[in-house]
Amino acid sequence: MGLPPTLEWTVDERGDGALRLIDQRRLPRELAFLDCRTVAAVADAIRELAVRGAPAIGAAAAYGVAIGALAGGLAAAEAAGLELRATRPTAVNLAWAIDRTLAAARSAAPEPGAAVEPGAAGAVGAAALGCAHDIAAADVASNQAMGSHGVALIPHGARILTHCNAGHLATVGYGTAIGVIRAAWEAGREPTVWVDETRPVLQGARLTAWELQRLGIPATLVADVMAGSLMASGHVDLVIVGADRIAANGDVANKIGTYSVAVLAQHHGIPFYVAAPSSTIDAATATGADIVIEERDPAEVTRFGGTVIAPLGMPALNRAFDVTPAALVTAIVTEHGVHRPPYHPPI
Ligand code: MRU
């Protein structure tokens, strides 16, 4: 069983374009697709986690800006950029992709005050769409490059623990942390994977487990709280996770629970690797303390799979991400190679 594209641009028989996404809210129950034809639809899909994972939301937002530009030229593209930027604060790939796509749209727009040539709005839309296509294609290529660098970190038969979903579904294709595992599998290293369920949204149980099953990579689902026990009993050889934003000093923001896993890994002397494209590195953010951590609806914590599990009226806190200090990270894998601290710039 293969993996369909996480997101792609489709054009119908009337010539109208749409961003088609795997609707990740419905996995693993059903593989369903969502066609986004407006900027608002793309923004909703990002906010509600129909598409999620730092590189995937970056590419989706780029297509969202292109949808705006195709519909209403540069002014609409700029408005789309503002709307999409406000959807989720932590993953820097979102702002990075919006900025790139807007720059492409602006470079195709007439100079202020210049006579507007017929087709100028079309040129802005085409430039933005071309940029979104480039971002999407580059993401897959960069994940494959990350895989080829990261494979050196994976010994034969390694038992790997991962948290959240940093795979095909979190990217345009192939994956970052799961991309490294995938590259090791394709190289015949026979890795096996412990999949943290990743409370509260269950990206591990719902998405990583689904993906690894489809790829045929042996994996076992565990409750998040089991990581320490597995490490203590000698059943974990290394940890690899993705990232939403890496500060200039190497601190890593990733899915809530990542920090706990990193502390456990250090306590047990187990390597803790992060795989992320260079677009996740935010040189403008000095340390992890400066990273804005998204807080989501407490209902994600008080419910489990739609069932209420807490007393009515019980307050709940739902931080979506945490920061793992650079000192707990053994190495960062990007499309350029394996980087070990101290990270004298650039990572
Ligand atoms: O809230 P999510 O599902 O968007 O969080 C995703 C993660 O934390 C991933 O680990 C991260 O974006 C890296 S994806 C390659």
Tab-separated table of N, CA and C in Angstrom, residues 186-256:
chain	number	residue	atom	x	y	z
A	186	GLU	N	14.799	1.365	3.729
A	186	GLU	CA	15.077	1.142	2.297
A	186	GLU	C	16.526	0.684	2.088
A	187	ALA	N	17.417	1.068	3.031
A	187	ALA	CA	18.831	0.649	2.925
A	187	ALA	C	19.057	-0.739	3.528
A	188	GLY	N	17.973	-1.390	3.970
A	188	GLY	CA	18.086	-2.756	4.497
A	188	GLY	C	18.553	-2.830	5.935
A	189	ARG	N	18.419	-1.746	6.695
A	189	ARG	CA	18.921	-1.763	8.087
A	189	ARG	C	17.931	-2.350	9.081
A	190	GLU	N	16.771	-2.701	8.625
A	190	GLU	CA	15.757	-3.388	9.442
A	190	GLU	C	15.462	-2.701	10.783
A	191	PRO	N	15.168	-1.391	10.749
A	191	PRO	CA	14.790	-0.725	12.005
A	191	PRO	C	13.403	-1.180	12.455
A	192	THR	N	13.141	-1.070	13.757
A	192	THR	CA	11.778	-1.207	14.264
A	192	THR	C	11.464	0.061	15.057
A	193	VAL	N	10.187	0.372	15.157
A	193	VAL	CA	9.811	1.681	15.692
A	193	VAL	C	8.836	1.546	16.854
A	194	TRP	N	9.139	2.257	17.955
A	194	TRP	CA	8.174	2.469	19.031
A	194	TRP	C	7.451	3.768	18.711
A	195	VAL	N	6.144	3.705	18.543
A	195	VAL	CA	5.359	4.891	18.180
A	195	VAL	C	4.640	5.408	19.424
A	196	ASP	N	5.074	6.564	19.934
A	196	ASP	CA	4.344	7.198	21.045
A	196	ASP	C	2.957	7.604	20.548
A	197	GLU	N	1.938	7.338	21.335
A	197	GLU	CA	0.579	7.686	20.862
A	197	GLU	C	0.386	9.201	20.680
A	198	THR	N	1.082	9.999	21.515
A	198	THR	CA	1.085	11.465	21.387
A	198	THR	C	-0.263	12.099	21.755
A	199	ARG	N	-0.557	11.979	23.031
A	199	ARG	CA	-1.711	12.702	23.590
A	199	ARG	C	-1.477	14.205	23.494
A	200	PRO	N	-2.496	15.059	23.316
A	200	PRO	CA	-3.899	14.672	23.286
A	200	PRO	C	-4.491	14.408	21.900
A	201	VAL	N	-3.786	14.823	20.816
A	201	VAL	CA	-4.426	14.720	19.493
A	201	VAL	C	-4.102	13.384	18.802
A	202	LEU	N	-3.180	12.621	19.402
A	202	LEU	CA	-2.895	11.257	18.942
A	202	LEU	C	-2.304	11.170	17.528
A	203	GLN	N	-1.407	12.107	17.232
A	203	GLN	CA	-0.770	12.050	15.904
A	203	GLN	C	0.037	10.761	15.737
A	204	GLY	N	0.564	10.222	16.853
A	204	GLY	CA	1.325	8.970	16.755
A	204	GLY	C	0.407	7.802	16.466
A	205	ALA	N	-0.623	7.662	17.295
A	205	ALA	CA	-1.533	6.506	17.159
A	205	ALA	C	-2.310	6.560	15.838
A	206	ARG	N	-2.763	7.747	15.475
A	206	ARG	CA	-3.637	7.852	14.300
A	206	ARG	C	-2.842	7.924	13.004
A	207	LEU	N	-1.711	8.658	13.023
A	207	LEU	CA	-1.056	9.010	11.758
A	207	LEU	C	0.261	8.253	11.537
A	208	THR	N	1.171	8.316	12.539
A	208	THR	CA	2.456	7.612	12.345
A	208	THR	C	2.207	6.111	12.216
A	209	ALA	N	1.310	5.583	13.051
A	209	ALA	CA	1.019	4.147	12.997
A	209	ALA	C	0.436	3.781	11.626
A	210	TRP	N	-0.465	4.605	11.123
A	210	TRP	CA	-1.102	4.360	9.806
A	210	TRP	C	-0.051	4.349	8.698
A	211	GLU	N	0.831	5.362	8.791
A	211	GLU	CA	1.856	5.530	7.762
A	211	GLU	C	2.851	4.372	7.756
A	212	LEU	N	3.322	3.997	8.953
A	212	LEU	CA	4.325	2.929	9.029
A	212	LEU	C	3.724	1.598	8.596
A	213	GLN	N	2.461	1.388	8.940
A	213	GLN	CA	1.780	0.167	8.494
A	213	GLN	C	1.745	0.109	6.974
A	214	ARG	N	1.396	1.225	6.344
A	214	ARG	CA	1.315	1.261	4.878
A	214	ARG	C	2.680	1.054	4.236
A	215	LEU	N	3.734	1.533	4.933
A	215	LEU	CA	5.090	1.388	4.388
A	215	LEU	C	5.666	0.004	4.680
A	216	GLY	N	4.999	-0.740	5.561
A	216	GLY	CA	5.488	-2.082	5.906
A	216	GLY	C	6.658	-2.051	6.869
A	217	ILE	N	6.865	-0.943	7.572
A	217	ILE	CA	7.976	-0.852	8.542
A	217	ILE	C	7.466	-1.335	9.895
A	218	PRO	N	8.120	-2.329	10.505
A	218	PRO	CA	7.604	-2.884	11.764
A	218	PRO	C	7.559	-1.827	12.866
A	219	ALA	N	6.399	-1.699	13.510
A	219	ALA	CA	6.219	-0.649	14.518
A	219	ALA	C	5.262	-1.144	15.577
A	220	THR	N	5.442	-0.627	16.788
A	220	THR	CA	4.568	-0.968	17.912
A	220	THR	C	4.109	0.325	18.561
A	221	LEU	N	2.806	0.437	18.772
A	221	LEU	CA	2.238	1.625	19.400
A	221	LEU	C	2.360	1.506	20.919
A	222	VAL	N	2.807	2.598	21.555
A	222	VAL	CA	2.884	2.599	23.025
A	222	VAL	C	2.265	3.885	23.556
A	223	ALA	N	1.739	3.796	24.791
A	223	ALA	CA	1.279	5.013	25.462
A	223	ALA	C	2.498	5.890	25.736
A	224	ASP	N	2.317	7.204	25.677
A	224	ASP	CA	3.446	8.125	25.887
A	224	ASP	C	4.177	7.821	27.188
A	225	VAL	N	3.406	7.491	28.205
A	225	VAL	CA	3.974	7.281	29.537
A	225	VAL	C	4.856	6.029	29.623
A	226	MET	N	4.957	5.270	28.539
A	226	MET	CA	5.760	4.040	28.575
A	226	MET	C	7.218	4.282	28.151
A	227	ALA	N	7.511	5.472	27.630
A	227	ALA	CA	8.848	5.710	27.068
A	227	ALA	C	9.950	5.429	28.095
A	228	GLY	N	9.767	5.910	29.334
A	228	GLY	CA	10.805	5.726	30.361
A	228	GLY	C	11.028	4.261	30.661
A	229	SER	N	9.952	3.528	30.771
A	229	SER	CA	10.064	2.100	31.071
A	229	SER	C	10.789	1.352	29.949
A	230	LEU	N	10.463	1.701	28.719
A	230	LEU	CA	11.119	1.039	27.576
A	230	LEU	C	12.615	1.341	27.557
A	231	MET	N	12.955	2.573	27.877
A	231	MET	CA	14.384	2.936	27.891
A	231	MET	C	15.091	2.223	29.036
A	232	ALA	N	14.455	2.195	30.200
A	232	ALA	CA	15.086	1.568	31.374
A	232	ALA	C	15.304	0.076	31.157
A	233	SER	N	14.416	-0.545	30.396
A	233	SER	CA	14.578	-1.993	30.177
A	233	SER	C	15.470	-2.292	28.970
A	234	GLY	N	16.085	-1.246	28.399
A	234	GLY	CA	17.066	-1.466	27.321
A	234	GLY	C	16.435	-1.745	25.967
A	235	HIS	N	15.203	-1.257	25.766
A	235	HIS	CA	14.523	-1.559	24.500
A	235	HIS	C	14.528	-0.407	23.496
A	236	VAL	N	15.258	0.674	23.791
A	236	VAL	CA	15.307	1.805	22.852
A	236	VAL	C	16.776	2.106	22.557
A	237	ASP	N	17.135	2.106	21.258
A	237	ASP	CA	18.522	2.420	20.889
A	237	ASP	C	18.716	3.888	20.555
A	238	LEU	N	17.680	4.538	20.049
A	238	LEU	CA	17.779	5.963	19.733
A	238	LEU	C	16.384	6.544	19.590
A	239	VAL	N	16.340	7.867	19.730
A	239	VAL	CA	15.081	8.601	19.531
A	239	VAL	C	15.282	9.516	18.339
A	240	ILE	N	14.258	9.627	17.484
A	240	ILE	CA	14.310	10.643	16.428
A	240	ILE	C	12.934	11.287	16.291
A	241	VAL	N	12.943	12.618	16.272
A	241	VAL	CA	11.693	13.384	16.176
A	241	VAL	C	11.879	14.498	15.148
A	242	GLY	N	10.778	15.158	14.799
A	242	GLY	CA	10.832	16.319	13.918
A	242	GLY	C	10.916	17.594	14.739
A	243	ALA	N	10.658	18.733	14.098
A	243	ALA	CA	10.692	20.022	14.801
A	243	ALA	C	9.753	20.997	14.127
A	244	ASP	N	9.240	21.920	14.927
A	244	ASP	CA	8.388	22.997	14.398
A	244	ASP	C	9.156	24.303	14.258
A	245	ARG	N	10.142	24.481	15.121
A	245	ARG	CA	11.007	25.666	15.019
A	245	ARG	C	12.289	25.356	15.788
A	246	ILE	N	13.415	25.647	15.176
A	246	ILE	CA	14.695	25.472	15.858
A	246	ILE	C	15.306	26.865	16.019
A	247	ALA	N	15.531	27.269	17.280
A	247	ALA	CA	16.096	28.592	17.538
A	247	ALA	C	17.578	28.612	17.150
A	248	ALA	N	18.125	29.824	17.066
A	248	ALA	CA	19.515	29.973	16.616
A	248	ALA	C	20.499	29.209	17.497
A	249	ASN	N	20.158	29.012	18.790
A	249	ASN	CA	21.083	28.305	19.692
A	249	ASN	C	20.859	26.789	19.681
A	250	GLY	N	19.945	26.312	18.818
A	250	GLY	CA	19.712	24.866	18.705
A	250	GLY	C	18.589	24.340	19.577
A	251	ASP	N	17.922	25.210	20.361
A	251	ASP	CA	16.736	24.748	21.111
A	251	ASP	C	15.644	24.365	20.107
A	252	VAL	N	14.900	23.304	20.428
A	252	VAL	CA	13.954	22.736	19.451
A	252	VAL	C	12.525	22.752	19.991
A	253	ALA	N	11.633	23.453	19.306
A	253	ALA	CA	10.200	23.347	19.631
A	253	ALA	C	9.609	22.210	18.816
A	254	ASN	N	8.932	21.313	19.480
A	254	ASN	CA	8.243	20.211	18.787
A	254	ASN	C	7.030	19.833	19.632
A	255	LYS	N	6.294	18.851	19.180
A	255	LYS	CA	5.049	18.429	19.824
A	255	LYS	C	5.206	18.243	21.332
A	256	ILE	N	4.190	18.653	22.066
A	256	ILE	CA	4.201	18.529	23.521
A	256	ILE	C	4.540	17.073	23.903
